[in-house]
PDB file of N, CA and C in Angstrom:
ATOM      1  N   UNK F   1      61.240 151.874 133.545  1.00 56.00           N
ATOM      2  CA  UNK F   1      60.460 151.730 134.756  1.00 56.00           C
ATOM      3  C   UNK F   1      60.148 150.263 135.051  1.00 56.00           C
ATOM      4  N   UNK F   2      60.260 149.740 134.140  1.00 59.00           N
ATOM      5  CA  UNK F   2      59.951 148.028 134.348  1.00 59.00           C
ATOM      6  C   UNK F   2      61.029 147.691 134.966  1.00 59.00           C
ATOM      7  N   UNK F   3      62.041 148.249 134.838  1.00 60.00           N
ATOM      8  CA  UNK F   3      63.405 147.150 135.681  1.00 60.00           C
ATOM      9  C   UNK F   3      63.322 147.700 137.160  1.00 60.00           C
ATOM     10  N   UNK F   4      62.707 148.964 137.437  1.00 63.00           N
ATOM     11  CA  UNK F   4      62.986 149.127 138.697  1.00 63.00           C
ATOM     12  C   UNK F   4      61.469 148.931 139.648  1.00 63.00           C
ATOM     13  N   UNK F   5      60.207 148.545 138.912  1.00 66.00           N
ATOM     14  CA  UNK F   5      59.475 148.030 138.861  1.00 66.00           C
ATOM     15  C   UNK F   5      59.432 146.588 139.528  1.00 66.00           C
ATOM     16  N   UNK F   6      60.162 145.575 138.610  1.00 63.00           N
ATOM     17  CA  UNK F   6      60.867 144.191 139.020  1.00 63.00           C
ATOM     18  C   UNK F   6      61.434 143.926 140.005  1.00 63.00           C
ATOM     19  N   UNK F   7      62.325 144.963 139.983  1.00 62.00           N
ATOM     20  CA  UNK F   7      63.094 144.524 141.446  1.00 62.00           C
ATOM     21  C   UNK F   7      62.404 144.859 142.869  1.00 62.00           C
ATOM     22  N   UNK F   8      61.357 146.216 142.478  1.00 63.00           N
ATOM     23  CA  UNK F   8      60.494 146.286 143.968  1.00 63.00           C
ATOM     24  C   UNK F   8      59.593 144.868 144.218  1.00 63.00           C
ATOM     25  N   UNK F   9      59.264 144.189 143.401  1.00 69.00           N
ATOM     26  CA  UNK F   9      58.186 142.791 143.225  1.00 69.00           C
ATOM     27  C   UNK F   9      59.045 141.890 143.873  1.00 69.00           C
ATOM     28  N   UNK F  10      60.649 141.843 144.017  1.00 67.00           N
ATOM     29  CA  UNK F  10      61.400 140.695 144.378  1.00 67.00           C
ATOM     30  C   UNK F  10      61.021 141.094 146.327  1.00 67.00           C
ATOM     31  N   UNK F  11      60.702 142.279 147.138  1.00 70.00           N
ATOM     32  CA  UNK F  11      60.341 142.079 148.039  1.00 70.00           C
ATOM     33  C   UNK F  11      61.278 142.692 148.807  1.00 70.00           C
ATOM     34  N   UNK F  12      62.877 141.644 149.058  1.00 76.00           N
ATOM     35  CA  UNK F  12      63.944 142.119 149.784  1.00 76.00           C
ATOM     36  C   UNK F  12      64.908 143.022 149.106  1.00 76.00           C
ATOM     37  N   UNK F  13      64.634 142.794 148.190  1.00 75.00           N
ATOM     38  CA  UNK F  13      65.885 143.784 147.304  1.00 75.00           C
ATOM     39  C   UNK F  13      66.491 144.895 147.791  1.00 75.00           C
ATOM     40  N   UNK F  14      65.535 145.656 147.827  1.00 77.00           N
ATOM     41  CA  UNK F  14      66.366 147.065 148.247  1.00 77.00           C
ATOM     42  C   UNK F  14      66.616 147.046 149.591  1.00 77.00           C
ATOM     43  N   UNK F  15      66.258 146.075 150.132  1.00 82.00           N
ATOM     44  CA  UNK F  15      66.522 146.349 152.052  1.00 82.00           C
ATOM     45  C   UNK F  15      68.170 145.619 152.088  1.00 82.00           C
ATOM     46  N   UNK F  16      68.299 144.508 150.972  1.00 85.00           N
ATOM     47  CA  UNK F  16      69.457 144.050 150.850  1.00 85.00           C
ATOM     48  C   UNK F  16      70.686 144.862 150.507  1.00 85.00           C
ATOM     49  N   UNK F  17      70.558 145.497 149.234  1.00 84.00           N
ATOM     50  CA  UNK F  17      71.593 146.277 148.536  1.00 84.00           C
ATOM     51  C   UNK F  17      71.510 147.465 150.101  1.00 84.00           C
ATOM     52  N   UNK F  18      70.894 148.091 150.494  1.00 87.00           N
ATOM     53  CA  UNK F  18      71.321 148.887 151.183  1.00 87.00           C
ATOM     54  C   UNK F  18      72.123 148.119 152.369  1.00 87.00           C
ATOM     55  N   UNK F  19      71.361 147.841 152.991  1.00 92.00           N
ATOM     56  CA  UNK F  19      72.589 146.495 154.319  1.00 92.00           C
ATOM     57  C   UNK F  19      73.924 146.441 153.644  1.00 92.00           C
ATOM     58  N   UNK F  20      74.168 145.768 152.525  1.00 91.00           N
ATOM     59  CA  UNK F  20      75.322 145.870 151.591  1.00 91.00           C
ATOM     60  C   UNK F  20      76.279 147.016 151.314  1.00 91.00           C
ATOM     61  N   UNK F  21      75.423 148.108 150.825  1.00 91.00           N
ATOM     62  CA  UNK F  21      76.224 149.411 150.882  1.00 91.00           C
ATOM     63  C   UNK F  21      76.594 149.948 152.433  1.00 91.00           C
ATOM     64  N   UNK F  22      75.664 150.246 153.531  1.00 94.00           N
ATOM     65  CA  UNK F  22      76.299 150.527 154.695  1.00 94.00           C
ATOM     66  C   UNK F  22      77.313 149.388 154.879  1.00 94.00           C
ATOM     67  N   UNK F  23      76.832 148.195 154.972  1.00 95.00           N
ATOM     68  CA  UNK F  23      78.583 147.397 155.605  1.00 95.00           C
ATOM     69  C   UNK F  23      79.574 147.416 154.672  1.00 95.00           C
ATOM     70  N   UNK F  24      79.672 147.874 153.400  1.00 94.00           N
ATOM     71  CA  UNK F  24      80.735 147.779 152.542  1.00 94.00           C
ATOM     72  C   UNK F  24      81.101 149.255 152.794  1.00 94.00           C
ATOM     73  N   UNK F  25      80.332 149.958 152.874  1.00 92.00           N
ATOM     74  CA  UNK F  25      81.252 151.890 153.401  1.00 92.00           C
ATOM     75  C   UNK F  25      81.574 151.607 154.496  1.00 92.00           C
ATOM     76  N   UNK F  26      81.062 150.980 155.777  1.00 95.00           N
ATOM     77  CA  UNK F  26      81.817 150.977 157.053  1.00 95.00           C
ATOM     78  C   UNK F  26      83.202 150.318 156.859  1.00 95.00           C
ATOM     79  N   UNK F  27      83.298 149.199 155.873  1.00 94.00           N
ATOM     80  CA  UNK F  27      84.659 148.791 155.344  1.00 94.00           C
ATOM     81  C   UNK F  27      85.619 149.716 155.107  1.00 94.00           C
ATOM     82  N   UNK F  28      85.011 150.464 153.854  1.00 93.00           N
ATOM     83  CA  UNK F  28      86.213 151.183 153.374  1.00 93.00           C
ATOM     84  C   UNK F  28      86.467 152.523 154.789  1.00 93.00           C
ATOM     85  N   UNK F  29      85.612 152.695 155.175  1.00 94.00           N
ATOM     86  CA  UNK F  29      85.978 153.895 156.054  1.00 94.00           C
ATOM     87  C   UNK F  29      87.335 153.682 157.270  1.00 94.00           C
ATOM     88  N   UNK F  30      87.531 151.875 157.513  1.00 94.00           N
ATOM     89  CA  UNK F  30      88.077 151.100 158.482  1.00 94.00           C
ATOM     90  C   UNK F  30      89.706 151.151 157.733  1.00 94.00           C
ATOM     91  N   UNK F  31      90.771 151.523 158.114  1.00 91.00           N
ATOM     92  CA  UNK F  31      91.643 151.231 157.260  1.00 91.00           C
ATOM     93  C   UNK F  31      92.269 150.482 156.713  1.00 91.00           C
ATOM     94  N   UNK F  32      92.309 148.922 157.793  1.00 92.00           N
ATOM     95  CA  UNK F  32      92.669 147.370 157.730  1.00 92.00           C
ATOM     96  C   UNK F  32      91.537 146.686 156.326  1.00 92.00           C
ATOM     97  N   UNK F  33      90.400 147.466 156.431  1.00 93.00           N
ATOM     98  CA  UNK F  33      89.805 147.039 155.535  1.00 93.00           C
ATOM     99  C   UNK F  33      89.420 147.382 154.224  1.00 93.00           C
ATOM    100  N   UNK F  34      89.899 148.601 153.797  1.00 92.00           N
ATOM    101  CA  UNK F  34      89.028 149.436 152.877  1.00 92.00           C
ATOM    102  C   UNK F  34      89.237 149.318 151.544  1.00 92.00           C
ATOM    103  N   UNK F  35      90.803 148.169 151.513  1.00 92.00           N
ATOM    104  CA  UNK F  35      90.469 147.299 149.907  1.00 92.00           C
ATOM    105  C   UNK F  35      89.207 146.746 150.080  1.00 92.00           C
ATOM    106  N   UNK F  36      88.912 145.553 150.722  1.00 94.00           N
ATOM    107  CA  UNK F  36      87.747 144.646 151.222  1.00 94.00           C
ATOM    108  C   UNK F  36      86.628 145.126 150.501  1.00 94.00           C
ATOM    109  N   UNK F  37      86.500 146.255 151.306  1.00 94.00           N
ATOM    110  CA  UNK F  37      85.106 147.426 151.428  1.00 94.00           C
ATOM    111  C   UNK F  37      85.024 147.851 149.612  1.00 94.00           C
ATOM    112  N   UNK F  38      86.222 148.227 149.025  1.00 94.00           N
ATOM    113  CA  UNK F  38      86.006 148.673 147.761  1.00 94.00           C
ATOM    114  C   UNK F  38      85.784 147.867 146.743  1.00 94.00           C
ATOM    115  N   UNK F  39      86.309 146.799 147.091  1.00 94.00           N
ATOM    116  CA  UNK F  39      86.205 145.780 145.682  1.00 94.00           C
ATOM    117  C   UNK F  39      85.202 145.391 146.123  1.00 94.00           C
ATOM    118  N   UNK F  40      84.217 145.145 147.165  1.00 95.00           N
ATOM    119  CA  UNK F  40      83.104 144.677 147.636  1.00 95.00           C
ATOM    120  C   UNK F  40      82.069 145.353 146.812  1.00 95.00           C
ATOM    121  N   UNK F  41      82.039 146.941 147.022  1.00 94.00           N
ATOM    122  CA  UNK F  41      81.166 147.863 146.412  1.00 94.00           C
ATOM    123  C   UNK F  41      81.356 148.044 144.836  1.00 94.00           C
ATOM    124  N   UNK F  42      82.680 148.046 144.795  1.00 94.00           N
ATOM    125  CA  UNK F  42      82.913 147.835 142.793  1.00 94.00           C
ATOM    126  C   UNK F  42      81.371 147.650 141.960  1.00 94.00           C
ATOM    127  N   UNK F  43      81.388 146.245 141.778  1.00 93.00           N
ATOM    128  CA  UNK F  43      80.463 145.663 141.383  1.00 93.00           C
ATOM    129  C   UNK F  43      78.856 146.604 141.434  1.00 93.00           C
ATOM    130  N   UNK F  44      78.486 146.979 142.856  1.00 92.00           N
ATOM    131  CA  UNK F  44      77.669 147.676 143.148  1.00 92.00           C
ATOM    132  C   UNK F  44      77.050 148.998 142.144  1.00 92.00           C
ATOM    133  N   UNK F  45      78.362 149.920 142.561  1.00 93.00           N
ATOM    134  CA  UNK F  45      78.424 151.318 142.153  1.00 93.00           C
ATOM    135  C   UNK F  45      78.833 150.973 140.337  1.00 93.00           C
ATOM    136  N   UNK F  46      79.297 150.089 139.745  1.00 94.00           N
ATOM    137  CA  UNK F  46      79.151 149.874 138.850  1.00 94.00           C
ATOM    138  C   UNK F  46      78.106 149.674 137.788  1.00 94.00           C
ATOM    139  N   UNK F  47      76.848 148.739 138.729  1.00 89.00           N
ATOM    140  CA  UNK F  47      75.882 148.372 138.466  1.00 89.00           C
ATOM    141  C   UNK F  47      74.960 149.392 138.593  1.00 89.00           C
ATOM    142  N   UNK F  48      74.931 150.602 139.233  1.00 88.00           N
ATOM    143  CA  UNK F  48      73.941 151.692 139.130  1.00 88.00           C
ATOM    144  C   UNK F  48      75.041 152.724 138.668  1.00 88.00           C
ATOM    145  N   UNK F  49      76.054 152.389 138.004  1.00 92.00           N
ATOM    146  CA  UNK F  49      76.252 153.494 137.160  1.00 92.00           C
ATOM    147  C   UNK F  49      75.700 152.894 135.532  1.00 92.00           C
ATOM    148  N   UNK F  50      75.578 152.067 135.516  1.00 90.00           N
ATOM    149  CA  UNK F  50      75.428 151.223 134.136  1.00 90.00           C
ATOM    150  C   UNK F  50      73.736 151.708 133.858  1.00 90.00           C
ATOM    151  N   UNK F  51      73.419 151.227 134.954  1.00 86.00           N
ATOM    152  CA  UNK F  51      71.616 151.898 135.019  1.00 86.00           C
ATOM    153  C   UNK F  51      71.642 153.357 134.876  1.00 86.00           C
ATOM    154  N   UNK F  52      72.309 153.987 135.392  1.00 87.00           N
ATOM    155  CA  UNK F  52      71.954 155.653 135.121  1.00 87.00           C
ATOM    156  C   UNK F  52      72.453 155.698 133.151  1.00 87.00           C
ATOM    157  N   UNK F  53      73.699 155.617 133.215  1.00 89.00           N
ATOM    158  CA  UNK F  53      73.653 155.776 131.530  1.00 89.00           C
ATOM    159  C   UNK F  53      72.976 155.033 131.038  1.00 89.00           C
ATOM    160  N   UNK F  54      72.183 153.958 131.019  1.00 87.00           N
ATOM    161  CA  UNK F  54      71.432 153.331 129.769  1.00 87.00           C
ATOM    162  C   UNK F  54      70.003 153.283 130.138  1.00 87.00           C
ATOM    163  N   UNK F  55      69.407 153.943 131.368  1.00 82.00           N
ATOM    164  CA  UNK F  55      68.128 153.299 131.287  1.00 82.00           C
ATOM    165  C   UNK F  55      67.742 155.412 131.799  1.00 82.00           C
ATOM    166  N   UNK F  56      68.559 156.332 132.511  1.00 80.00           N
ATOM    167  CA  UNK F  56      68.276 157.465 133.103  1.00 80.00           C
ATOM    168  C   UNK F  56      69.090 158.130 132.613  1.00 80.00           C
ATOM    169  N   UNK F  57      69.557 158.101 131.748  1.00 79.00           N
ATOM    170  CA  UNK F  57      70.438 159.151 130.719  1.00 79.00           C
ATOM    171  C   UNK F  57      70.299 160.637 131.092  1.00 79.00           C
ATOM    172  N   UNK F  58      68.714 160.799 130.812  1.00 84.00           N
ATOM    173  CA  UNK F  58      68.393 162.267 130.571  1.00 84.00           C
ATOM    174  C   UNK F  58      68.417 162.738 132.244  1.00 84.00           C
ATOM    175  N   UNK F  59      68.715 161.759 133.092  1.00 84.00           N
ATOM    176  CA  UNK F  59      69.185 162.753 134.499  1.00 84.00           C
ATOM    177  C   UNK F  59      71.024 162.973 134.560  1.00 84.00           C
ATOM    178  N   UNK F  60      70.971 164.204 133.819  1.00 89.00           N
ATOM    179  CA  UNK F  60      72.662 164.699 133.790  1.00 89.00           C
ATOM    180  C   UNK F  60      72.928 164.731 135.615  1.00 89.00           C
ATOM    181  N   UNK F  61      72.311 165.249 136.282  1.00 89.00           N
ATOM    182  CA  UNK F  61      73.006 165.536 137.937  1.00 89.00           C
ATOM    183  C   UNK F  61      73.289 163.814 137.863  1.00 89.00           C
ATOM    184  N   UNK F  62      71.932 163.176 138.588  1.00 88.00           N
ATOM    185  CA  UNK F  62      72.388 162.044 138.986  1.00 88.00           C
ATOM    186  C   UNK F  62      73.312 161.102 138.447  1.00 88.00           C
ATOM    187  N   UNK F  63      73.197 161.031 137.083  1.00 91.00           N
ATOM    188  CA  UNK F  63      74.938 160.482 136.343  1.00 91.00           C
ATOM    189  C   UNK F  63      75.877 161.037 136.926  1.00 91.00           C
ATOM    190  N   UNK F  64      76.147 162.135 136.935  1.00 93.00           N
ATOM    191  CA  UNK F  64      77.446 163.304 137.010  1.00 93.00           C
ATOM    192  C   UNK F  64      77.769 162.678 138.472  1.00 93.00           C
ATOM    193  N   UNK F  65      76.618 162.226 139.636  1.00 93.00           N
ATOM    194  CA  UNK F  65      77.458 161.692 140.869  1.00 93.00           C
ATOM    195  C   UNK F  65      77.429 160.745 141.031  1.00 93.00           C
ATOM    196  N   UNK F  66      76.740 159.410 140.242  1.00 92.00           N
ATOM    197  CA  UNK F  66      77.099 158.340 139.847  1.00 92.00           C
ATOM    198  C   UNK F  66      78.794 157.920 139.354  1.00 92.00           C
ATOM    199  N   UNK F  67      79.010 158.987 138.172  1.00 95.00           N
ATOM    200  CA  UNK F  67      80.138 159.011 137.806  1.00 95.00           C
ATOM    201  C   UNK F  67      81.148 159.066 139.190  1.00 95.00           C
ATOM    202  N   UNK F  68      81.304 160.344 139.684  1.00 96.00           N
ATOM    203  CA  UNK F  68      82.378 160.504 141.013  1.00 96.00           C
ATOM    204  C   UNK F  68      82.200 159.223 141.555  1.00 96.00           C
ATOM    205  N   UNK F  69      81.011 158.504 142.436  1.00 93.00           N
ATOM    206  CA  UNK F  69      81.183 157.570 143.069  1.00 93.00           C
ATOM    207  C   UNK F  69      81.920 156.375 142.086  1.00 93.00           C
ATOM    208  N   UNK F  70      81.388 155.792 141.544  1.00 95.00           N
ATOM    209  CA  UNK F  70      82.518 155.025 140.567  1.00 95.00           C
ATOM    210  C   UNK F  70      83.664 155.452 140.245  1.00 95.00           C
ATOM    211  N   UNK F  71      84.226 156.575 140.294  1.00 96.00           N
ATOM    212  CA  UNK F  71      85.033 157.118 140.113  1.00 96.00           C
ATOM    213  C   UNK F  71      86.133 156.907 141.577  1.00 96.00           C
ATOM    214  N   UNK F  72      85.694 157.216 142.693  1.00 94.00           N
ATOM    215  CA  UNK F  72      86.065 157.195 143.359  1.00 94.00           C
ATOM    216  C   UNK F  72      86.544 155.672 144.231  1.00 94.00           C
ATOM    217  N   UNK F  73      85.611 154.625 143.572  1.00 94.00           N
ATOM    218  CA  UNK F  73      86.016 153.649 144.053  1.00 94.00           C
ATOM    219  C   UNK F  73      87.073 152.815 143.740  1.00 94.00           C
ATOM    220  N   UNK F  74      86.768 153.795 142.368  1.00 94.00           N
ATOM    221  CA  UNK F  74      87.892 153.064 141.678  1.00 94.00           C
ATOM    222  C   UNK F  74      89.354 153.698 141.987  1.00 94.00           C
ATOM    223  N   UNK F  75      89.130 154.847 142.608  1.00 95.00           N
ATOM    224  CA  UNK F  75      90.635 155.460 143.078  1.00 95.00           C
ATOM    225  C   UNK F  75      90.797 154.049 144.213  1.00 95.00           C
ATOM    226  N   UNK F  76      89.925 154.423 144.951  1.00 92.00           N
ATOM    227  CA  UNK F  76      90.141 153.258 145.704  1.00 92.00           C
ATOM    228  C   UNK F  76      91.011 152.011 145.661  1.00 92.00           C
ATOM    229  N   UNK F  77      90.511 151.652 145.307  1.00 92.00           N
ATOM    230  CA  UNK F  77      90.975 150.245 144.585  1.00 92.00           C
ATOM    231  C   UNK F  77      92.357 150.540 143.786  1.00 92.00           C
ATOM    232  N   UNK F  78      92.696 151.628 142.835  1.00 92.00           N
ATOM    233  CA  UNK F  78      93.880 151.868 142.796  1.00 92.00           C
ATOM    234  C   UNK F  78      95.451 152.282 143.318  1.00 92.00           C
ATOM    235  N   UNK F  79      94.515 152.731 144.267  1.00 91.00           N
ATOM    236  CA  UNK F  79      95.331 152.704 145.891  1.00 91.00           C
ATOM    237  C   UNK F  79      96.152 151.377 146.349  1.00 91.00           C
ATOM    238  N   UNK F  80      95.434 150.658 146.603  1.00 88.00           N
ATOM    239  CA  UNK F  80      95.891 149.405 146.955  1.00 88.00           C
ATOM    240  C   UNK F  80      96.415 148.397 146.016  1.00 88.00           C
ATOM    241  N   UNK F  81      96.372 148.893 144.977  1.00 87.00           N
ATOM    242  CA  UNK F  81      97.182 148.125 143.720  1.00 87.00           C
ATOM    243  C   UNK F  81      98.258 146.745 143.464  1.00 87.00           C
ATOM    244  N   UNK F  82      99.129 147.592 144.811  1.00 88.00           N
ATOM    245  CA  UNK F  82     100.508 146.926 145.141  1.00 88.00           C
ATOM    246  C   UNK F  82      99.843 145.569 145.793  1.00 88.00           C
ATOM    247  N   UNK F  83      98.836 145.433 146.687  1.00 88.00           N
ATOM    248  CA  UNK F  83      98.483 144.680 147.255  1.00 88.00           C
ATOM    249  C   UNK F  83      97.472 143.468 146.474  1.00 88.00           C
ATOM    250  N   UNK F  84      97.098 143.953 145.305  1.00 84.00           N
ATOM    251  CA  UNK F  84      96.376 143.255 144.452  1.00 84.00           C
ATOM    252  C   UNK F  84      97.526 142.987 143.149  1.00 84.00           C
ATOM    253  N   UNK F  85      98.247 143.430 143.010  1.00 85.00           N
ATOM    254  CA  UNK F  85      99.456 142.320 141.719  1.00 85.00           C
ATOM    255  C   UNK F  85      99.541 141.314 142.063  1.00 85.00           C
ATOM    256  N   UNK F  86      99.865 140.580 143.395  1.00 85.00           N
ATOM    257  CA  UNK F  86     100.426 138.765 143.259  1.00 85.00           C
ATOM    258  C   UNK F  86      98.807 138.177 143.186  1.00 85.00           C
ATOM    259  N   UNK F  87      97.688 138.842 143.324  1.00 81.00           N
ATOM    260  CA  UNK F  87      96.784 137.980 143.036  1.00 81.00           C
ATOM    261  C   UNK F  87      96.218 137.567 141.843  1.00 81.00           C
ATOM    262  N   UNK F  88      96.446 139.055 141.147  1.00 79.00           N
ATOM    263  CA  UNK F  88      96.609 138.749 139.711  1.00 79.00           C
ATOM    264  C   UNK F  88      97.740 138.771 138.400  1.00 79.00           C
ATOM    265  N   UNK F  89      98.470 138.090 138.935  1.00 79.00           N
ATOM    266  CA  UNK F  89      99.616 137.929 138.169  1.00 79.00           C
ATOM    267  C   UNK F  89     100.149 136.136 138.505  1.00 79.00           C
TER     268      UNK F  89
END
């Protein structure tokens, strides 16, 4: 409760991450954009999946759709694969 505690004290926080998540889903929903949109959110949906297993464990639902969404972004992002080799290679 202290970490989510902290971050309500920072003020903008949550008005930020959300602004963030709507314009990064209007990304992926766009088709020109929806690598953009996914590797944008990566990080995101990563970061509150990391919080549900280590700090909210004992909520099995909300993990379980934590999981899909990470899950899913990461289909995402595997999708476009072809388009991400010459950047990392």
């Amino acid at each position: 409760m202290l970490y989510i505690y902290g971050m309500k004290q920072t003020g903008y926080f949550w008005l930020i991450l959300g602004v963030c998540e709507l314009l990064f889903g209007l990304l992926v929903i766009i088709p020109r954009t929806s690598l953009v949109g996914a590797l944008l959110l990566l990080p995101i949906t990563l970061q509150i999946l990391l919080f549900h297993i280590f700090l909210e464990y004992d909520e099995v639902g909300e993990l379980l759709q934590t999981v899909a969404y990470f899950g899913i972004n990461m289909a995402l992002v595997a999708r476009h694969r072809g388009k991400l080799r010459p950047l990392l290679s």
